[in-house]
Amino acid sequence: MHTLIQDLYPICRSITGDGFRNSLRRLAEFVPIEVTEVPTGTAVLDWTIPKEWNIRDAWIADASGRRVVDFRASNLHVVSYSIPVHTRISLADLRPRLHTLPAQPDLIPYRTTYYSEDWGFCMSQRALDALPEGEYEVCIDSTLAPGSLSYGECVLRGTTTDEVLISVHSCHPSLANDNLSGMAVGAFLARHLSSSSRRHTFRFLFIPGTIGSITWLALHEPEVARIRHGLVLSCLGDPGDSTYKRSRRGNALVDRAAAHVLGRSGAHRLLDFVPYGYDERQYCSPGFDLPVGCLTRTPNGRFPEYHTSADNLSFVTPEALEDSLAKALAIIEILEHDVACVNLSPKGEPQLGRRGLYKNTGGTSPADFEMSLLWVLNFSDGQYSLLDIAERAALPFTTIRRAAIALRDAGLLITADERRGRFETAIPGSASAPVRSRTSGTHASASSG
Ligand code: ZN
C-alpha cells in the first residue's frame, strides 16, 4: 500500500482532469475499475458538472528568470483549478494571490478554487519572506474547458444484490494521508474481497470529493436503493488512533460493527455524525439517509499536517495502513456474517466434550472459544444476532462466529433464516428431527469451569 502511495504521490489530481484519470489507471492494475465520464454541464442533483481542469506547468520567476515558486517541485504550489495566466506583476499586486501558513512557516498549504474562476499560488511563509519587492513573471499553463468528470467504480458481485458501498475521495494532489491512504486501503480491500466468496455485492467508488458522490447518487437511483451498509475511507495512514464517525442513523449495523472492532483494538475514537467532513455528508443527506459511516485514523482537520505539504510520504506508515486495512476487513466480516441463529438442542447444555468441542480439563477457566460456544448456544434463540452475542459476551465477533460455525458443523445450530426456510418448504419437524434426536437426552459438558 505504501508503494502504491509513492507511485500516486507525484500525480497532480483534482476533481476532474488527466491527473484523476491516470490515478484510476494505476489503481486498475490492482483491481478491475470501470471509469465513467460525465460531461461538463450535466445537472446532478442541485449541482452541475464543472469544466475540466488540466495543468502542465506553473511558476513564479524573478527578474533573472529563476523560478522562485515551481509547480515541478510541488504541485501544491498552484491553487487547484487556477485559470491560465501569464503576466508580469509586482510582488505587492501578487501578494493577495499568494497563500501561506504563517503559523507553520515551512509548509506549503493546499488550496482550491473549484467553483469560482480564479488563480493563485501556495508557498511557505519563509519562502515568501525571502522574496525581495519588485516585478515577477507568473505563469500558470492550465486549461479550464468543457470536458468531463471521471470516476472509477469496482463492483464485486455477491450472492445477493444487497450492497456494501465503499467510497474513497481521490481528488487531492500530492497529499499522502488525505487522500492517498484511502485510495490504497480501498484498492487493497477490493483486491482482498475479490478473492473470497461474498454475500453482499461490494461497490467501491473512487470519486472526486463532494461533486463525485453527488454525481454518483444522481445517476444511480436503483443502486442507491440496494445499499445496506457503507463506509467512507480516508486518512488511514497516519500513526494516530483509529476513528469511526457514525452514520446519520447512529445505530446502523455498520455503526455497531465499527464500534465493536475499534472497541476491541485499544485507543480509538467514536464520533457521532455531523454534517461536515467527507462524502458521508452526501450519502447521509436527509433525502438518502444511507447507513454510511466514515473510517479514519486522526480525523480531517485534527492533525497539523492536514492539507499541507507535511502530509507527505513519511507521514503515512506501512504499519498504520496495514492496521487500517485489518480493521476495515474486520468490520466487513461482521456486515457479511452477522446472522441470528437457533440452538437445536436448547433444553440443558448439549454435551460439547463428547463432540470434541470442549476441552475436558475440569477446573480451568474456559478459553475464549469455549466460552463463545456457551454464549452462542444460550442466546441463539432466533432473536439475538451473533454481533448481539459478541457484544453481550464482550468477546470478539470473529471468535463468536468461529464458535457458531463449529456448532453448526456439529449439528447443534442453524441460522434463523434456514429454520424459516425449512418450516416453509419441508414437512414440519422432518428436516430437523434427526438433528434433535442426536442431541437429546445429554447432560452438561464434563467441564463446567
Ligand atoms: Zn482533504
Coordinates of C-alpha atoms in Angstrom, one line a residue, residues 7-442:
D7 CA 3.6 5.9 -7.2
L8 CA 0.4 8.1 -6.9
Y9 CA 2.0 10.8 -4.9
P10 CA 3.6 12.9 -7.7
I11 CA 0.4 13.0 -9.8
C12 CA -1.4 16.3 -9.8
R13 CA -5.0 15.2 -9.2
S14 CA -8.0 17.5 -9.0
I15 CA -11.8 16.9 -9.1
T16 CA -11.5 16.5 -12.9
G17 CA -8.8 16.0 -15.5
D18 CA -6.0 13.7 -16.6
G19 CA -4.3 13.5 -13.1
F20 CA -7.5 11.9 -11.8
R21 CA -7.8 9.5 -14.8
N22 CA -4.1 8.5 -14.6
S23 CA -4.6 7.7 -10.9
L24 CA -7.6 5.5 -11.7
R25 CA -5.4 3.7 -14.3
R26 CA -2.8 3.0 -11.7
L27 CA -5.5 1.6 -9.3
A28 CA -6.8 -0.5 -12.1
E29 CA -3.6 -2.5 -12.1
F30 CA -4.7 -3.8 -8.7
V31 CA -8.5 -4.2 -9.1
P32 CA -10.9 -4.1 -12.1
I33 CA -12.1 -0.5 -12.3
E34 CA -14.7 0.8 -14.7
V35 CA -14.3 4.5 -15.5
T36 CA -17.4 6.7 -16.2
E37 CA -17.1 10.1 -17.8
V38 CA -19.9 12.6 -17.1
P39 CA -19.8 15.6 -19.5
T40 CA -19.4 19.2 -18.3
G41 CA -22.7 20.9 -17.8
T42 CA -24.6 17.8 -16.8
A43 CA -27.1 18.6 -14.0
V44 CA -26.5 16.3 -10.9
L45 CA -29.0 16.9 -8.0
D46 CA -28.6 20.6 -7.2
W47 CA -25.1 20.8 -8.8
T48 CA -23.7 21.0 -12.3
I49 CA -20.6 19.1 -13.6
P50 CA -17.9 21.8 -13.8
K51 CA -15.4 22.4 -16.6
E52 CA -12.5 20.0 -16.8
W53 CA -9.1 21.3 -15.4
N54 CA -5.7 20.2 -16.6
I55 CA -2.3 21.7 -15.8
R56 CA 1.1 21.2 -17.4
D57 CA 3.3 23.7 -15.6
A58 CA 3.3 26.8 -13.4
W59 CA 5.9 29.1 -11.9
I60 CA 6.8 32.5 -10.4
A61 CA 10.2 33.7 -11.7
D62 CA 12.3 36.7 -10.6
A63 CA 13.9 39.3 -12.8
S64 CA 16.8 36.9 -13.6
G65 CA 14.3 34.2 -14.8
R66 CA 15.0 32.0 -11.7
R67 CA 11.9 30.1 -10.6
V68 CA 11.2 31.1 -7.0
V69 CA 8.0 29.0 -7.0
D70 CA 7.9 25.9 -9.2
F71 CA 5.0 23.6 -9.8
R72 CA 7.5 20.9 -10.8
A73 CA 8.9 20.9 -7.2
S74 CA 5.4 20.5 -5.7
N75 CA 2.0 20.5 -7.3
L76 CA 0.6 22.1 -4.1
H77 CA 2.2 25.4 -5.3
V78 CA -0.7 26.0 -7.6
V79 CA -4.2 26.7 -6.3
S80 CA -6.2 23.7 -7.8
Y81 CA -8.5 24.8 -10.6
S82 CA -6.5 28.0 -11.3
I83 CA -7.3 29.5 -14.7
P84 CA -4.4 30.1 -17.1
V85 CA -2.4 33.2 -16.6
H86 CA 0.9 34.5 -18.0
T87 CA 1.9 38.1 -17.0
R88 CA 4.4 40.3 -15.2
I89 CA 3.2 41.6 -11.8
S90 CA 4.7 43.4 -8.8
L91 CA 5.1 41.4 -5.6
A92 CA 2.7 43.9 -4.0
D93 CA 0.0 43.1 -6.5
L94 CA 0.7 39.4 -6.4
R95 CA 0.6 39.1 -2.6
P96 CA -3.3 38.7 -2.3
R97 CA -2.9 35.6 -4.6
L98 CA -0.1 34.0 -2.5
H99 CA -1.4 31.6 0.2
T100 CA 0.9 30.8 3.1
L101 CA 0.6 29.3 6.6
P102 CA 2.2 31.9 8.9
A103 CA 1.8 29.6 12.0
Q104 CA 3.6 26.7 10.1
P105 CA 6.1 28.9 8.2
D106 CA 7.9 26.0 6.5
L107 CA 4.8 24.3 5.0
I108 CA 3.0 24.8 1.7
P109 CA -0.8 24.9 2.1
Y110 CA -3.3 23.1 -0.2
R111 CA -5.9 25.4 -1.6
T112 CA -8.6 25.0 -4.3
T113 CA -10.9 27.3 -6.3
Y114 CA -13.2 24.8 -7.9
Y115 CA -16.4 26.8 -8.2
S116 CA -15.1 30.3 -8.9
E117 CA -12.8 31.1 -11.8
D118 CA -9.7 32.5 -10.1
W119 CA -5.9 31.8 -9.8
G120 CA -3.3 31.7 -7.1
F121 CA -0.1 30.2 -5.7
C122 CA 0.7 28.5 -2.4
M123 CA 4.1 28.7 -0.8
S124 CA 5.8 28.6 2.5
Q125 CA 5.8 31.8 4.6
R126 CA 9.6 31.5 4.8
A127 CA 9.9 31.4 1.0
L128 CA 7.6 34.4 0.7
D129 CA 9.5 36.4 3.4
A130 CA 12.7 35.8 1.4
L131 CA 11.3 37.4 -1.8
P132 CA 12.5 41.0 -2.5
E133 CA 10.0 43.5 -3.7
G134 CA 9.9 44.1 -7.4
E135 CA 8.4 42.6 -10.5
Y136 CA 7.9 38.9 -11.2
E137 CA 6.8 36.8 -14.1
V138 CA 3.9 34.5 -13.2
C139 CA 2.7 31.7 -15.4
I140 CA 0.0 29.0 -15.0
D141 CA -0.1 26.8 -18.0
S142 CA -3.5 25.3 -17.4
T143 CA -6.8 24.8 -19.3
L144 CA -10.3 25.0 -17.9
A145 CA -12.6 23.9 -20.6
P146 CA -15.6 21.7 -21.3
G147 CA -14.7 18.1 -20.8
S148 CA -15.9 15.6 -18.3
L149 CA -15.8 14.5 -14.7
S150 CA -14.3 11.0 -14.3
Y151 CA -15.0 8.5 -11.5
G152 CA -14.0 4.9 -11.0
E153 CA -16.2 2.0 -9.9
C154 CA -15.2 -1.5 -8.9
V155 CA -18.2 -3.8 -8.4
L156 CA -17.7 -7.2 -6.8
R157 CA -20.9 -9.2 -7.2
G158 CA -22.1 -11.2 -4.2
T159 CA -24.6 -14.0 -3.9
T160 CA -27.2 -11.3 -3.1
T161 CA -27.9 -7.8 -4.7
D162 CA -27.7 -6.2 -1.2
E163 CA -24.8 -3.8 -1.5
V164 CA -22.0 -2.5 0.7
L165 CA -20.7 0.9 -0.6
I166 CA -17.1 1.8 0.0
S167 CA -16.4 5.4 -1.0
V168 CA -13.0 7.0 -1.4
H169 CA -12.4 10.6 -2.5
S170 CA -9.4 10.6 -4.8
C171 CA -9.1 14.2 -5.9
H172 CA -6.3 15.6 -3.9
P173 CA -2.8 16.2 -5.4
S174 CA 0.4 15.4 -3.5
L175 CA -1.2 14.7 -0.1
A176 CA -0.5 11.2 1.3
N177 CA -2.8 10.7 4.2
D178 CA -5.7 12.7 2.8
N179 CA -6.4 11.1 0.4
L180 CA -3.9 8.6 -1.0
S181 CA -4.1 6.4 2.1
G182 CA -7.8 5.9 1.5
M183 CA -7.2 5.1 -2.2
A184 CA -4.5 2.5 -1.3
V185 CA -6.5 0.8 1.5
G186 CA -9.6 0.9 -0.7
A187 CA -7.8 -0.8 -3.6
F188 CA -6.3 -3.5 -1.4
L189 CA -9.6 -4.1 0.4
A190 CA -11.2 -4.6 -3.0
R191 CA -8.5 -7.0 -4.1
H192 CA -8.8 -8.9 -0.8
L193 CA -12.6 -9.2 -1.1
S194 CA -12.4 -10.2 -4.8
S195 CA -10.6 -13.4 -3.9
S196 CA -13.2 -14.7 -1.5
S197 CA -16.9 -15.6 -1.7
R198 CA -19.3 -12.7 -0.8
R199 CA -22.9 -12.5 0.4
H200 CA -23.1 -8.8 -0.4
T201 CA -22.3 -7.1 -3.6
F202 CA -19.4 -4.7 -2.9
R203 CA -19.3 -1.4 -4.8
F204 CA -16.0 0.6 -4.5
L205 CA -16.2 4.2 -5.6
F206 CA -13.1 6.2 -6.4
I207 CA -14.5 9.7 -6.9
P208 CA -13.8 13.4 -6.6
G209 CA -14.9 14.7 -3.2
T210 CA -18.4 16.1 -2.9
I211 CA -19.2 16.5 -6.6
G212 CA -18.3 12.9 -7.2
S213 CA -20.6 11.4 -4.6
I214 CA -23.4 13.9 -5.7
T215 CA -22.9 12.8 -9.3
W216 CA -22.9 9.1 -8.4
L217 CA -26.0 9.4 -6.3
A218 CA -27.8 11.4 -9.0
L219 CA -27.1 8.8 -11.7
H220 CA -27.7 5.6 -9.6
E221 CA -31.1 5.7 -8.0
P222 CA -31.7 1.9 -8.4
E223 CA -28.3 1.0 -6.9
V224 CA -28.9 3.5 -4.1
A225 CA -32.0 1.6 -3.0
R226 CA -29.8 -1.6 -2.6
I227 CA -27.2 -0.1 -0.3
R228 CA -27.4 -1.9 3.1
H229 CA -24.1 -0.7 4.6
G230 CA -21.4 1.7 3.7
L231 CA -18.0 3.2 4.6
V232 CA -16.2 6.3 3.6
L233 CA -12.4 5.7 3.8
S234 CA -9.8 8.4 4.3
C235 CA -6.8 9.4 6.4
L236 CA -5.9 5.8 7.1
G237 CA -2.1 6.0 7.1
D238 CA -1.1 8.4 10.0
P239 CA 0.1 6.9 13.3
G240 CA -2.8 8.3 15.3
D241 CA -5.7 6.2 16.8
S242 CA -8.4 4.9 14.6
T243 CA -11.6 6.9 14.5
Y244 CA -15.1 5.9 13.3
K245 CA -17.7 8.6 12.6
R246 CA -21.2 7.1 12.8
S247 CA -23.8 7.4 10.1
R248 CA -26.6 9.9 10.5
R249 CA -28.8 7.0 11.7
G250 CA -26.3 6.4 14.5
N251 CA -27.4 2.8 15.2
A252 CA -27.0 1.1 11.8
L253 CA -25.2 -2.3 11.7
V254 CA -22.1 -0.6 10.3
D255 CA -22.1 1.7 13.2
R256 CA -22.3 -1.2 15.7
A257 CA -19.8 -3.2 13.7
A258 CA -17.2 -0.4 13.7
A259 CA -17.7 0.3 17.4
H260 CA -17.2 -3.4 18.2
V261 CA -14.0 -3.7 16.1
L262 CA -12.5 -0.4 17.3
G263 CA -13.6 -1.0 20.9
R264 CA -11.5 -4.2 21.0
S265 CA -8.4 -2.7 19.4
G266 CA -7.1 -0.3 22.0
A267 CA -7.3 3.5 22.0
H268 CA -9.8 4.8 19.5
R269 CA -12.5 7.5 18.9
L270 CA -16.2 7.0 18.1
L271 CA -17.8 10.2 16.9
D272 CA -21.5 11.0 16.2
F273 CA -22.5 12.2 12.8
V274 CA -22.1 15.8 12.0
P275 CA -23.0 17.3 8.6
Y276 CA -19.3 18.2 7.8
G277 CA -16.4 16.0 6.7
Y278 CA -16.2 13.8 3.7
D279 CA -18.7 12.2 1.3
E280 CA -20.7 10.8 4.1
R281 CA -22.3 14.3 4.1
Q282 CA -23.9 13.4 0.7
Y283 CA -24.8 9.7 1.5
C284 CA -26.3 10.8 4.8
S285 CA -28.2 13.8 3.4
P286 CA -31.8 13.5 4.6
G287 CA -33.1 12.6 1.1
F288 CA -30.9 9.5 1.1
D289 CA -30.1 8.9 4.8
L290 CA -27.9 5.9 3.9
P291 CA -26.2 3.8 6.7
V292 CA -22.8 5.1 5.7
G293 CA -20.1 5.9 8.3
C294 CA -16.6 7.2 8.0
L295 CA -13.4 5.3 9.0
T296 CA -10.2 7.3 9.5
R297 CA -7.3 7.4 11.9
T298 CA -6.9 11.0 13.1
P299 CA -9.9 12.8 11.5
N300 CA -9.7 15.5 8.9
G301 CA -8.6 18.9 10.2
R302 CA -7.3 17.4 13.5
F303 CA -3.7 16.8 12.6
P304 CA -1.3 19.7 11.9
E305 CA -0.1 18.1 8.6
Y306 CA -3.7 18.2 7.3
H307 CA -3.9 19.9 3.9
T308 CA -0.2 20.9 3.9
S309 CA 3.0 19.7 2.3
A310 CA 3.8 17.9 5.6
D311 CA 1.1 15.3 4.7
N312 CA 3.8 13.6 2.7
L313 CA 5.2 10.1 2.2
S314 CA 6.9 10.0 5.6
F315 CA 3.7 10.9 7.4
V316 CA 2.0 7.7 6.4
T317 CA 3.4 4.4 7.6
P318 CA 3.0 0.8 6.3
E319 CA 2.1 -0.3 9.9
A320 CA -0.8 2.2 10.1
L321 CA -2.0 1.3 6.6
E322 CA -1.9 -2.4 7.5
D323 CA -3.8 -1.8 10.8
S324 CA -6.4 0.2 9.0
L325 CA -6.9 -2.5 6.3
A326 CA -7.3 -5.1 9.0
K327 CA -9.9 -3.1 10.9
A328 CA -11.9 -2.4 7.7
L329 CA -11.8 -6.2 6.9
A330 CA -13.0 -6.9 10.5
I331 CA -15.9 -4.5 10.1
I332 CA -16.8 -6.1 6.8
E333 CA -16.6 -9.6 8.3
I334 CA -19.5 -8.5 10.7
L335 CA -21.5 -7.0 7.8
E336 CA -21.2 -10.2 5.9
H337 CA -21.8 -12.7 8.7
D338 CA -24.0 -11.2 11.4
V339 CA -26.9 -13.5 11.4
A340 CA -29.3 -14.8 14.1
C341 CA -29.1 -18.5 14.8
V342 CA -31.2 -21.1 16.5
N343 CA -29.9 -23.7 19.0
L344 CA -31.3 -27.0 18.0
S345 CA -30.7 -28.5 21.5
P346 CA -31.9 -25.8 23.8
K347 CA -33.0 -27.9 26.8
G348 CA -30.0 -28.0 29.0
E349 CA -26.5 -27.6 27.6
P350 CA -25.6 -30.1 24.9
Q351 CA -22.6 -32.2 25.8
L352 CA -19.8 -30.4 24.0
G353 CA -17.0 -32.6 25.3
R354 CA -18.4 -35.7 23.6
R355 CA -18.4 -33.8 20.3
G356 CA -14.8 -32.7 20.7
L357 CA -15.8 -29.1 21.1
Y358 CA -14.9 -28.6 24.7
K359 CA -11.6 -29.4 26.5
N360 CA -12.2 -31.8 29.4
T361 CA -9.8 -30.3 31.8
G362 CA -12.1 -29.5 34.7
G363 CA -11.4 -26.6 36.9
T364 CA -9.7 -24.3 34.4
S365 CA -11.4 -21.3 33.0
P366 CA -12.7 -21.9 29.5
A367 CA -10.8 -20.1 26.8
D368 CA -12.5 -17.5 24.6
F369 CA -13.5 -20.2 22.1
E370 CA -15.2 -22.5 24.6
M371 CA -16.8 -19.5 26.3
S372 CA -18.1 -18.5 22.9
L373 CA -19.7 -21.9 22.4
L374 CA -21.7 -21.4 25.6
W375 CA -22.7 -17.9 24.7
V376 CA -23.8 -18.8 21.2
L377 CA -25.8 -21.8 22.4
N378 CA -27.5 -19.8 25.2
F379 CA -28.5 -16.8 23.1
S380 CA -29.2 -18.4 19.8
D381 CA -33.0 -18.4 20.1
G382 CA -33.5 -16.6 16.8
Q383 CA -33.7 -13.2 18.4
Y384 CA -30.1 -12.3 19.1
S385 CA -27.6 -12.0 16.3
L386 CA -24.0 -13.1 16.5
L387 CA -23.0 -9.4 17.0
D388 CA -25.6 -9.0 19.8
I389 CA -24.0 -12.1 21.4
A390 CA -20.4 -10.8 20.9
E391 CA -21.3 -7.5 22.5
R392 CA -23.1 -9.1 25.4
A393 CA -20.3 -11.6 26.0
A394 CA -17.5 -9.0 25.4
L395 CA -15.8 -11.4 23.1
P396 CA -14.5 -10.8 19.6
F397 CA -17.1 -11.2 16.8
T398 CA -14.7 -13.4 14.9
T399 CA -14.4 -15.9 17.8
I400 CA -18.2 -15.9 18.3
R401 CA -18.5 -16.6 14.6
R402 CA -16.0 -19.4 14.7
A403 CA -17.9 -21.0 17.6
A404 CA -21.2 -20.7 15.6
I405 CA -19.6 -22.5 12.6
A406 CA -18.3 -25.3 14.9
L407 CA -21.7 -25.7 16.5
R408 CA -23.3 -25.7 13.0
D409 CA -20.9 -28.4 11.8
A410 CA -21.8 -30.4 14.9
G411 CA -25.5 -30.2 14.0
L412 CA -26.3 -28.1 17.0
L413 CA -27.1 -24.8 15.3
I414 CA -28.8 -23.4 12.2
T415 CA -29.5 -19.8 11.1
A416 CA -32.9 -18.4 11.8
D417 CA -33.3 -17.9 8.0
E418 CA -32.6 -21.6 7.4
R419 CA -35.1 -22.6 10.0
R420 CA -37.8 -20.4 8.5
G421 CA -36.9 -21.9 5.1
R422 CA -37.3 -25.4 6.4
F423 CA -40.6 -24.8 8.1
E424 CA -42.0 -23.3 4.9
T425 CA -40.7 -25.9 2.5
A426 CA -40.5 -29.2 4.4
I427 CA -42.9 -31.3 6.4
P428 CA -42.9 -29.7 9.9
G429 CA -40.2 -31.3 12.0
S430 CA -38.9 -33.8 9.5
A431 CA -35.9 -31.9 8.3
S432 CA -34.6 -31.1 11.8
A433 CA -35.8 -34.2 13.6
P434 CA -32.7 -36.3 13.1
V435 CA -30.5 -33.5 14.4
R436 CA -32.6 -33.1 17.5
S437 CA -32.6 -36.9 18.2
R438 CA -28.8 -37.0 18.1
T439 CA -28.5 -34.3 20.8
S440 CA -31.4 -35.0 23.1
G441 CA -31.0 -36.5 26.5
T442 CA -27.4 -35.5 27.1

